[in-house]
Amino acid sequence: MLTIDVLTLFPEAFSGFLGASILGLARQRGIIDVRLHNLRDFSADKHHKVDDRPFGGGPGMLICPEPVFRAVEWLESHGFQGRRILLTPAGRTFDQKFAQELSGEKRLLLLCGHYEGFDHRIVEGMKWEEVSVGDYVLSGGEPAAMAIVDAVTRLLPEALGDPDSPKDESFSDGKLEYPQYTRPREFRGMSVPEVLVGGNHAEIRKWREEESKRRTSSRRKSP
Ligand code: ADE
């Protein structure tokens, strides 16, 4: 069982996501537990304020250190011990290898930012891994946290019906997945490639490998 604590200003943003599909089933089956915590509940301010203007000027608001420190201290006093991930576009990029690594953990904490970001003392004064889900800016860390929860959950043993399905997909070997087809064999003038219906498994494997290579080199920068 993997337990993921999520610190967010918008716990309600997770409700549909947590109930649906693979993730909903994984929660029902006790493969994963996602615990949502509202950062506002840890504010010491009487108006539950969690953000303020940046010193030195500039647009927007920053998450203050106090509620984050208090939240983490509360979680630790309730048994939390594990990797702490702070979601920010300035972090290291999340990828399949990182997802695999996280799927081996027992506890994770994900901190979602909002507004212009975090007071830097949050990363100076506490151990966080700063993680981004891609080179674009979201209006909050919630969709990024959802991407991580989803990518990690589907790698947990028994989360997917077919235990082989995560092995043969995009990124599992650093390459993008080949194109796939199902019935019908002819659809609006487009047909399934002959090799896939010919029954020659060595040829099929070769075709798939070549398609994977072609996709990867045309869609990704080479390392
Ligand atoms: N918060 C805003 N943008 C983000 C991104 N790309 N990744 C992670 N957290 C974010």
PDB file of C-alpha atoms and ligand atoms in Angstrom:
ATOM      1  CA  MET A   1       0.000   0.000   0.000  1.00  0.00           C
ATOM      2  CA  LEU A   2       1.272   3.434  -0.991  1.00  0.00           C
ATOM      3  CA  THR A   3      -0.037   6.404   0.998  1.00  0.00           C
ATOM      4  CA  ILE A   4       0.158   9.818  -0.646  1.00  0.00           C
ATOM      5  CA  ASP A   5      -0.539  12.933   1.397  1.00  0.00           C
ATOM      6  CA  VAL A   6      -1.395  15.983  -0.687  1.00  0.00           C
ATOM      7  CA  LEU A   7      -1.152  19.499   0.709  1.00  0.00           C
ATOM      8  CA  THR A   8      -3.299  21.829  -1.369  1.00  0.00           C
ATOM      9  CA  LEU A   9      -5.435  24.962  -1.230  1.00  0.00           C
ATOM     10  CA  PHE A  10      -8.007  23.214  -3.427  1.00  0.00           C
ATOM     11  CA  PRO A  11      -8.691  19.684  -2.121  1.00  0.00           C
ATOM     12  CA  GLU A  12     -12.030  19.692  -3.957  1.00  0.00           C
ATOM     13  CA  ALA A  13     -10.143  19.778  -7.282  1.00  0.00           C
ATOM     14  CA  PHE A  14      -9.173  16.128  -6.688  1.00  0.00           C
ATOM     15  CA  SER A  15     -12.619  14.643  -6.072  1.00  0.00           C
ATOM     16  CA  GLY A  16     -13.627  13.480  -9.568  1.00  0.00           C
ATOM     17  CA  PHE A  17     -10.108  12.409 -10.393  1.00  0.00           C
ATOM     18  CA  LEU A  18      -9.710  10.210  -7.303  1.00  0.00           C
ATOM     19  CA  GLY A  19     -12.948   8.329  -7.931  1.00  0.00           C
ATOM     20  CA  ALA A  20     -12.479   7.548 -11.599  1.00  0.00           C
ATOM     21  CA  SER A  21     -11.018   4.636 -13.501  1.00  0.00           C
ATOM     22  CA  ILE A  22      -7.780   2.907 -12.453  1.00  0.00           C
ATOM     23  CA  LEU A  23      -7.237   5.235  -9.524  1.00  0.00           C
ATOM     24  CA  GLY A  24     -10.761   4.785  -8.144  1.00  0.00           C
ATOM     25  CA  LEU A  25     -10.332   1.012  -8.339  1.00  0.00           C
ATOM     26  CA  ALA A  26      -6.855   1.097  -6.796  1.00  0.00           C
ATOM     27  CA  ARG A  27      -8.254   3.036  -3.848  1.00  0.00           C
ATOM     28  CA  GLN A  28     -11.174   0.612  -3.475  1.00  0.00           C
ATOM     29  CA  ARG A  29      -8.770  -2.324  -3.552  1.00  0.00           C
ATOM     30  CA  GLY A  30      -6.511  -0.764  -0.911  1.00  0.00           C
ATOM     31  CA  ILE A  31      -3.527  -0.460  -3.265  1.00  0.00           C
ATOM     32  CA  ILE A  32      -3.274   3.273  -2.705  1.00  0.00           C
ATOM     33  CA  ASP A  33      -4.509   5.783  -0.140  1.00  0.00           C
ATOM     34  CA  VAL A  34      -4.615   9.486  -1.043  1.00  0.00           C
ATOM     35  CA  ARG A  35      -5.072  11.873   1.875  1.00  0.00           C
ATOM     36  CA  LEU A  36      -5.965  15.457   1.075  1.00  0.00           C
ATOM     37  CA  HIS A  37      -5.044  18.262   3.472  1.00  0.00           C
ATOM     38  CA  ASN A  38      -6.092  21.874   3.080  1.00  0.00           C
ATOM     39  CA  LEU A  39      -3.116  24.172   3.571  1.00  0.00           C
ATOM     40  CA  ARG A  40      -5.510  26.838   4.820  1.00  0.00           C
ATOM     41  CA  ASP A  41      -6.266  24.678   7.882  1.00  0.00           C
ATOM     42  CA  PHE A  42      -2.646  25.161   8.978  1.00  0.00           C
ATOM     43  CA  SER A  43      -2.641  28.933   8.773  1.00  0.00           C
ATOM     44  CA  ALA A  44      -2.008  30.666  12.109  1.00  0.00           C
ATOM     45  CA  ASP A  45      -3.824  33.731  10.790  1.00  0.00           C
ATOM     46  CA  LYS A  46      -7.346  34.398  12.007  1.00  0.00           C
ATOM     47  CA  HIS A  47      -8.544  34.832   8.421  1.00  0.00           C
ATOM     48  CA  HIS A  48      -6.739  31.599   7.369  1.00  0.00           C
ATOM     49  CA  LYS A  49      -4.491  33.606   5.091  1.00  0.00           C
ATOM     50  CA  VAL A  50      -1.721  31.557   3.461  1.00  0.00           C
ATOM     51  CA  ASP A  51      -0.197  33.993   0.956  1.00  0.00           C
ATOM     52  CA  ASP A  52       1.361  37.450   0.814  1.00  0.00           C
ATOM     53  CA  ARG A  53       3.090  39.900  -1.542  1.00  0.00           C
ATOM     54  CA  PRO A  54       6.741  39.312  -2.538  1.00  0.00           C
ATOM     55  CA  PHE A  55       9.417  41.463  -0.894  1.00  0.00           C
ATOM     56  CA  GLY A  56      11.115  43.576  -3.533  1.00  0.00           C
ATOM     57  CA  GLY A  57       7.910  43.864  -5.527  1.00  0.00           C
ATOM     58  CA  GLY A  58       6.611  41.935  -8.483  1.00  0.00           C
ATOM     59  CA  PRO A  59       3.322  40.460  -9.556  1.00  0.00           C
ATOM     60  CA  GLY A  60       1.116  38.067  -7.605  1.00  0.00           C
ATOM     61  CA  MET A  61       1.302  36.449  -4.214  1.00  0.00           C
ATOM     62  CA  LEU A  62       3.542  33.821  -2.625  1.00  0.00           C
ATOM     63  CA  ILE A  63       2.686  30.956  -0.278  1.00  0.00           C
ATOM     64  CA  CYS A  64       3.990  31.904   3.193  1.00  0.00           C
ATOM     65  CA  PRO A  65       6.318  29.542   5.063  1.00  0.00           C
ATOM     66  CA  GLU A  66       4.258  29.275   8.271  1.00  0.00           C
ATOM     67  CA  PRO A  67       1.321  27.147   7.033  1.00  0.00           C
ATOM     68  CA  VAL A  68       3.643  24.794   5.136  1.00  0.00           C
ATOM     69  CA  PHE A  69       5.956  24.243   8.120  1.00  0.00           C
ATOM     70  CA  ARG A  70       2.972  23.738  10.420  1.00  0.00           C
ATOM     71  CA  ALA A  71       1.351  21.267   8.019  1.00  0.00           C
ATOM     72  CA  VAL A  72       4.510  19.185   7.625  1.00  0.00           C
ATOM     73  CA  GLU A  73       5.120  19.212  11.393  1.00  0.00           C
ATOM     74  CA  TRP A  74       1.534  18.058  11.945  1.00  0.00           C
ATOM     75  CA  LEU A  75       1.930  15.255   9.384  1.00  0.00           C
ATOM     76  CA  GLU A  76       5.205  14.161  10.990  1.00  0.00           C
ATOM     77  CA  SER A  77       3.653  14.178  14.443  1.00  0.00           C
ATOM     78  CA  HIS A  78       0.993  11.872  12.939  1.00  0.00           C
ATOM     79  CA  GLY A  79       3.559   9.406  11.614  1.00  0.00           C
ATOM     80  CA  PHE A  80       4.512  10.818   8.213  1.00  0.00           C
ATOM     81  CA  GLN A  81       7.970   9.799   7.132  1.00  0.00           C
ATOM     82  CA  GLY A  82       8.884   9.794   3.463  1.00  0.00           C
ATOM     83  CA  ARG A  83       9.815  11.749   0.370  1.00  0.00           C
ATOM     84  CA  ARG A  84       8.512  15.283   0.105  1.00  0.00           C
ATOM     85  CA  ILE A  85       7.804  16.666  -3.323  1.00  0.00           C
ATOM     86  CA  LEU A  86       7.130  20.324  -3.993  1.00  0.00           C
ATOM     87  CA  LEU A  87       5.458  20.980  -7.334  1.00  0.00           C
ATOM     88  CA  THR A  88       6.935  23.866  -9.247  1.00  0.00           C
ATOM     89  CA  PRO A  89       7.692  24.595 -12.905  1.00  0.00           C
ATOM     90  CA  ALA A  90      11.263  25.321 -11.733  1.00  0.00           C
ATOM     91  CA  GLY A  91      11.795  21.747 -10.521  1.00  0.00           C
ATOM     92  CA  ARG A  92      13.437  18.705 -12.113  1.00  0.00           C
ATOM     93  CA  THR A  93      11.240  17.179 -14.785  1.00  0.00           C
ATOM     94  CA  PHE A  94       9.032  14.266 -13.799  1.00  0.00           C
ATOM     95  CA  ASP A  95       9.440  11.253 -16.089  1.00  0.00           C
ATOM     96  CA  GLN A  96       8.664   7.536 -16.255  1.00  0.00           C
ATOM     97  CA  LYS A  97      11.879   6.584 -14.459  1.00  0.00           C
ATOM     98  CA  PHE A  98      10.995   8.902 -11.580  1.00  0.00           C
ATOM     99  CA  ALA A  99       7.447   7.453 -11.538  1.00  0.00           C
ATOM    100  CA  GLN A 100       8.946   3.965 -11.238  1.00  0.00           C
ATOM    101  CA  GLU A 101      11.172   5.089  -8.410  1.00  0.00           C
ATOM    102  CA  LEU A 102       8.230   6.635  -6.523  1.00  0.00           C
ATOM    103  CA  SER A 103       6.089   3.534  -7.033  1.00  0.00           C
ATOM    104  CA  GLY A 104       8.549   1.703  -4.753  1.00  0.00           C
ATOM    105  CA  GLU A 105       7.917   4.063  -1.814  1.00  0.00           C
ATOM    106  CA  LYS A 106       5.518   3.582   1.101  1.00  0.00           C
ATOM    107  CA  ARG A 107       4.731   7.260   1.823  1.00  0.00           C
ATOM    108  CA  LEU A 108       4.888  10.411  -0.285  1.00  0.00           C
ATOM    109  CA  LEU A 109       3.960  14.011   0.360  1.00  0.00           C
ATOM    110  CA  LEU A 110       3.007  16.297  -2.531  1.00  0.00           C
ATOM    111  CA  LEU A 111       2.833  20.051  -1.966  1.00  0.00           C
ATOM    112  CA  CYS A 112       0.814  22.039  -4.497  1.00  0.00           C
ATOM    113  CA  GLY A 113       1.617  25.701  -4.937  1.00  0.00           C
ATOM    114  CA  HIS A 114      -0.558  28.469  -6.239  1.00  0.00           C
ATOM    115  CA  TYR A 115      -0.252  32.109  -7.112  1.00  0.00           C
ATOM    116  CA  GLU A 116       3.329  33.084  -8.048  1.00  0.00           C
ATOM    117  CA  GLY A 117       5.012  30.316  -6.068  1.00  0.00           C
ATOM    118  CA  PHE A 118       6.509  29.739  -2.617  1.00  0.00           C
ATOM    119  CA  ASP A 119       8.538  31.790  -0.132  1.00  0.00           C
ATOM    120  CA  HIS A 120      12.026  30.364  -0.665  1.00  0.00           C
ATOM    121  CA  ARG A 121      12.471  29.551   3.041  1.00  0.00           C
ATOM    122  CA  ILE A 122      10.117  26.609   2.470  1.00  0.00           C
ATOM    123  CA  VAL A 123      12.835  24.938   0.384  1.00  0.00           C
ATOM    124  CA  GLU A 124      15.708  26.365   2.421  1.00  0.00           C
ATOM    125  CA  GLY A 125      14.400  25.260   5.780  1.00  0.00           C
ATOM    126  CA  MET A 126      12.939  21.859   4.927  1.00  0.00           C
ATOM    127  CA  LYS A 127      13.953  19.021   2.692  1.00  0.00           C
ATOM    128  CA  TRP A 128      11.921  19.022  -0.556  1.00  0.00           C
ATOM    129  CA  GLU A 129      12.449  17.571  -3.988  1.00  0.00           C
ATOM    130  CA  GLU A 130      11.301  20.276  -6.390  1.00  0.00           C
ATOM    131  CA  VAL A 131       9.500  18.639  -9.302  1.00  0.00           C
ATOM    132  CA  SER A 132       7.923  19.933 -12.509  1.00  0.00           C
ATOM    133  CA  VAL A 133       5.623  17.973 -14.813  1.00  0.00           C
ATOM    134  CA  GLY A 134       6.818  19.819 -17.907  1.00  0.00           C
ATOM    135  CA  ASP A 135       8.091  23.077 -19.298  1.00  0.00           C
ATOM    136  CA  TYR A 136       4.886  25.081 -19.113  1.00  0.00           C
ATOM    137  CA  VAL A 137       3.268  27.014 -16.280  1.00  0.00           C
ATOM    138  CA  LEU A 138       0.071  25.762 -14.652  1.00  0.00           C
ATOM    139  CA  SER A 139      -2.015  28.038 -12.474  1.00  0.00           C
ATOM    140  CA  GLY A 140      -1.502  25.650  -9.580  1.00  0.00           C
ATOM    141  CA  GLY A 141       0.292  22.457  -8.637  1.00  0.00           C
ATOM    142  CA  GLU A 142      -2.915  20.366  -8.471  1.00  0.00           C
ATOM    143  CA  PRO A 143      -2.918  19.065 -12.062  1.00  0.00           C
ATOM    144  CA  ALA A 144       0.793  18.299 -11.620  1.00  0.00           C
ATOM    145  CA  ALA A 145       0.097  16.345  -8.409  1.00  0.00           C
ATOM    146  CA  MET A 146      -2.686  14.449 -10.204  1.00  0.00           C
ATOM    147  CA  ALA A 147      -0.302  13.536 -13.026  1.00  0.00           C
ATOM    148  CA  ILE A 148       2.170  12.138 -10.501  1.00  0.00           C
ATOM    149  CA  VAL A 149      -0.469  10.239  -8.496  1.00  0.00           C
ATOM    150  CA  ASP A 150      -1.817   8.724 -11.717  1.00  0.00           C
ATOM    151  CA  ALA A 151       1.549   7.773 -13.248  1.00  0.00           C
ATOM    152  CA  VAL A 152       2.716   6.200  -9.975  1.00  0.00           C
ATOM    153  CA  THR A 153      -0.525   4.355  -9.162  1.00  0.00           C
ATOM    154  CA  ARG A 154      -0.704   2.528 -12.486  1.00  0.00           C
ATOM    155  CA  LEU A 155       2.762   1.091 -11.824  1.00  0.00           C
ATOM    156  CA  LEU A 156       1.760  -0.463  -8.503  1.00  0.00           C
ATOM    157  CA  PRO A 157       1.394  -4.236  -8.646  1.00  0.00           C
ATOM    158  CA  GLU A 158      -2.237  -5.179  -9.294  1.00  0.00           C
ATOM    159  CA  ALA A 159      -3.399  -1.627 -10.102  1.00  0.00           C
ATOM    160  CA  LEU A 160      -3.865  -2.588 -13.762  1.00  0.00           C
ATOM    161  CA  GLY A 161      -5.807  -5.676 -14.769  1.00  0.00           C
ATOM    162  CA  ASP A 162      -3.028  -6.973 -17.026  1.00  0.00           C
ATOM    163  CA  PRO A 163       0.351  -7.102 -15.248  1.00  0.00           C
ATOM    164  CA  ASP A 164       2.188  -6.930 -18.611  1.00  0.00           C
ATOM    165  CA  SER A 165       0.597  -3.722 -19.825  1.00  0.00           C
ATOM    166  CA  PRO A 166       2.970  -1.198 -18.182  1.00  0.00           C
ATOM    167  CA  LYS A 167       6.000  -3.113 -19.512  1.00  0.00           C
ATOM    168  CA  ASP A 168       5.426  -2.596 -23.211  1.00  0.00           C
ATOM    169  CA  GLU A 169       4.376   1.019 -23.419  1.00  0.00           C
ATOM    170  CA  SER A 170       5.821   4.425 -24.164  1.00  0.00           C
ATOM    171  CA  PHE A 171       8.917   5.252 -22.093  1.00  0.00           C
ATOM    172  CA  SER A 172       9.215   1.867 -20.380  1.00  0.00           C
ATOM    173  CA  ASP A 173      12.402   1.372 -22.430  1.00  0.00           C
ATOM    174  CA  GLY A 174      13.004   5.051 -23.188  1.00  0.00           C
ATOM    175  CA  LYS A 175      11.158   4.822 -26.520  1.00  0.00           C
ATOM    176  CA  LEU A 176       7.700   5.969 -27.544  1.00  0.00           C
ATOM    177  CA  GLU A 177       5.099   3.329 -28.181  1.00  0.00           C
ATOM    178  CA  TYR A 178       4.380   2.104 -31.721  1.00  0.00           C
ATOM    179  CA  PRO A 179       0.925   2.715 -33.311  1.00  0.00           C
ATOM    180  CA  GLN A 180      -1.784   0.186 -32.420  1.00  0.00           C
ATOM    181  CA  TYR A 181      -4.941  -0.928 -34.243  1.00  0.00           C
ATOM    182  CA  THR A 182      -8.098  -2.811 -33.339  1.00  0.00           C
ATOM    183  CA  ARG A 183     -11.193  -3.901 -35.297  1.00  0.00           C
ATOM    184  CA  PRO A 184     -12.437  -3.219 -37.923  1.00  0.00           C
ATOM    185  CA  ARG A 185      -9.625  -4.080 -40.382  1.00  0.00           C
ATOM    186  CA  GLU A 186     -10.984  -1.475 -42.794  1.00  0.00           C
ATOM    187  CA  PHE A 187     -12.319   1.848 -41.577  1.00  0.00           C
ATOM    188  CA  ARG A 188     -13.317   4.719 -43.898  1.00  0.00           C
ATOM    189  CA  GLY A 189     -10.733   3.706 -46.449  1.00  0.00           C
ATOM    190  CA  MET A 190      -7.927   3.177 -43.900  1.00  0.00           C
ATOM    191  CA  SER A 191      -6.643  -0.332 -43.338  1.00  0.00           C
ATOM    192  CA  VAL A 192      -4.649  -2.021 -40.604  1.00  0.00           C
ATOM    193  CA  PRO A 193      -1.023  -2.625 -41.731  1.00  0.00           C
ATOM    194  CA  GLU A 194      -0.772  -6.104 -43.334  1.00  0.00           C
ATOM    195  CA  VAL A 195       2.067  -7.215 -41.060  1.00  0.00           C
ATOM    196  CA  LEU A 196      -0.162  -6.963 -37.957  1.00  0.00           C
ATOM    197  CA  VAL A 197      -2.766  -9.339 -39.318  1.00  0.00           C
ATOM    198  CA  GLY A 198      -0.332 -11.824 -40.915  1.00  0.00           C
ATOM    199  CA  GLY A 199       0.404 -13.795 -37.743  1.00  0.00           C
ATOM    200  CA  ASN A 200       4.214 -13.647 -38.121  1.00  0.00           C
ATOM    201  CA  HIS A 201       5.271 -12.642 -34.613  1.00  0.00           C
ATOM    202  CA  ALA A 202       8.918 -11.982 -35.456  1.00  0.00           C
ATOM    203  CA  GLU A 203       7.826  -9.630 -38.270  1.00  0.00           C
ATOM    204  CA  ILE A 204       5.327  -7.924 -35.974  1.00  0.00           C
ATOM    205  CA  ARG A 205       8.002  -7.361 -33.340  1.00  0.00           C
ATOM    206  CA  LYS A 206      10.357  -5.919 -35.960  1.00  0.00           C
ATOM    207  CA  TRP A 207       7.681  -3.593 -37.366  1.00  0.00           C
ATOM    208  CA  ARG A 208       6.824  -2.335 -33.897  1.00  0.00           C
ATOM    209  CA  GLU A 209      10.457  -1.710 -32.991  1.00  0.00           C
ATOM    210  CA  GLU A 210      10.999   0.257 -36.178  1.00  0.00           C
ATOM    211  CA  GLU A 211       7.860   2.336 -35.678  1.00  0.00           C
ATOM    212  CA  SER A 212       8.918   3.059 -32.083  1.00  0.00           C
ATOM    213  CA  LYS A 213      12.347   4.213 -33.194  1.00  0.00           C
ATOM    214  CA  ARG A 214      10.890   6.381 -35.932  1.00  0.00           C
ATOM    215  CA  ARG A 215       8.429   8.064 -33.591  1.00  0.00           C
ATOM    216  CA  THR A 216      11.022   8.619 -30.903  1.00  0.00           C
ATOM    217  CA  SER A 217      13.557  10.236 -33.212  1.00  0.00           C
ATOM    218  CA  SER A 218      10.991  12.476 -34.887  1.00  0.00           C
ATOM    219  CA  ARG A 219       9.149  13.536 -31.690  1.00  0.00           C
ATOM    220  CA  ARG A 220      11.892  13.741 -29.066  1.00  0.00           C
ATOM    221  CA  LYS A 221      15.230  15.480 -28.891  1.00  0.00           C
ATOM    222  CA  SER A 222      18.018  12.916 -28.839  1.00  0.00           C
ATOM    223  CA  PRO A 223      19.763  12.838 -25.453  1.00  0.00           C
TER     224      PRO A 223
HETATM  225  N1  ADE B   1       2.989  24.464 -10.899  1.00  0.00           N
HETATM  226  C1  ADE B   1       2.793  25.305 -11.928  1.00  0.00           C
HETATM  227  N2  ADE B   1       3.283  24.804 -13.068  1.00  0.00           N
HETATM  228  C2  ADE B   1       3.813  23.584 -12.759  1.00  0.00           C
HETATM  229  C3  ADE B   1       4.475  22.583 -13.497  1.00  0.00           C
HETATM  230  N3  ADE B   1       4.707  22.701 -14.807  1.00  0.00           N
HETATM  231  N4  ADE B   1       4.878  21.485 -12.837  1.00  0.00           N
HETATM  232  C4  ADE B   1       4.674  21.355 -11.510  1.00  0.00           C
HETATM  233  N5  ADE B   1       4.055  22.279 -10.760  1.00  0.00           N
HETATM  234  C5  ADE B   1       3.623  23.377 -11.368  1.00  0.00           C
END
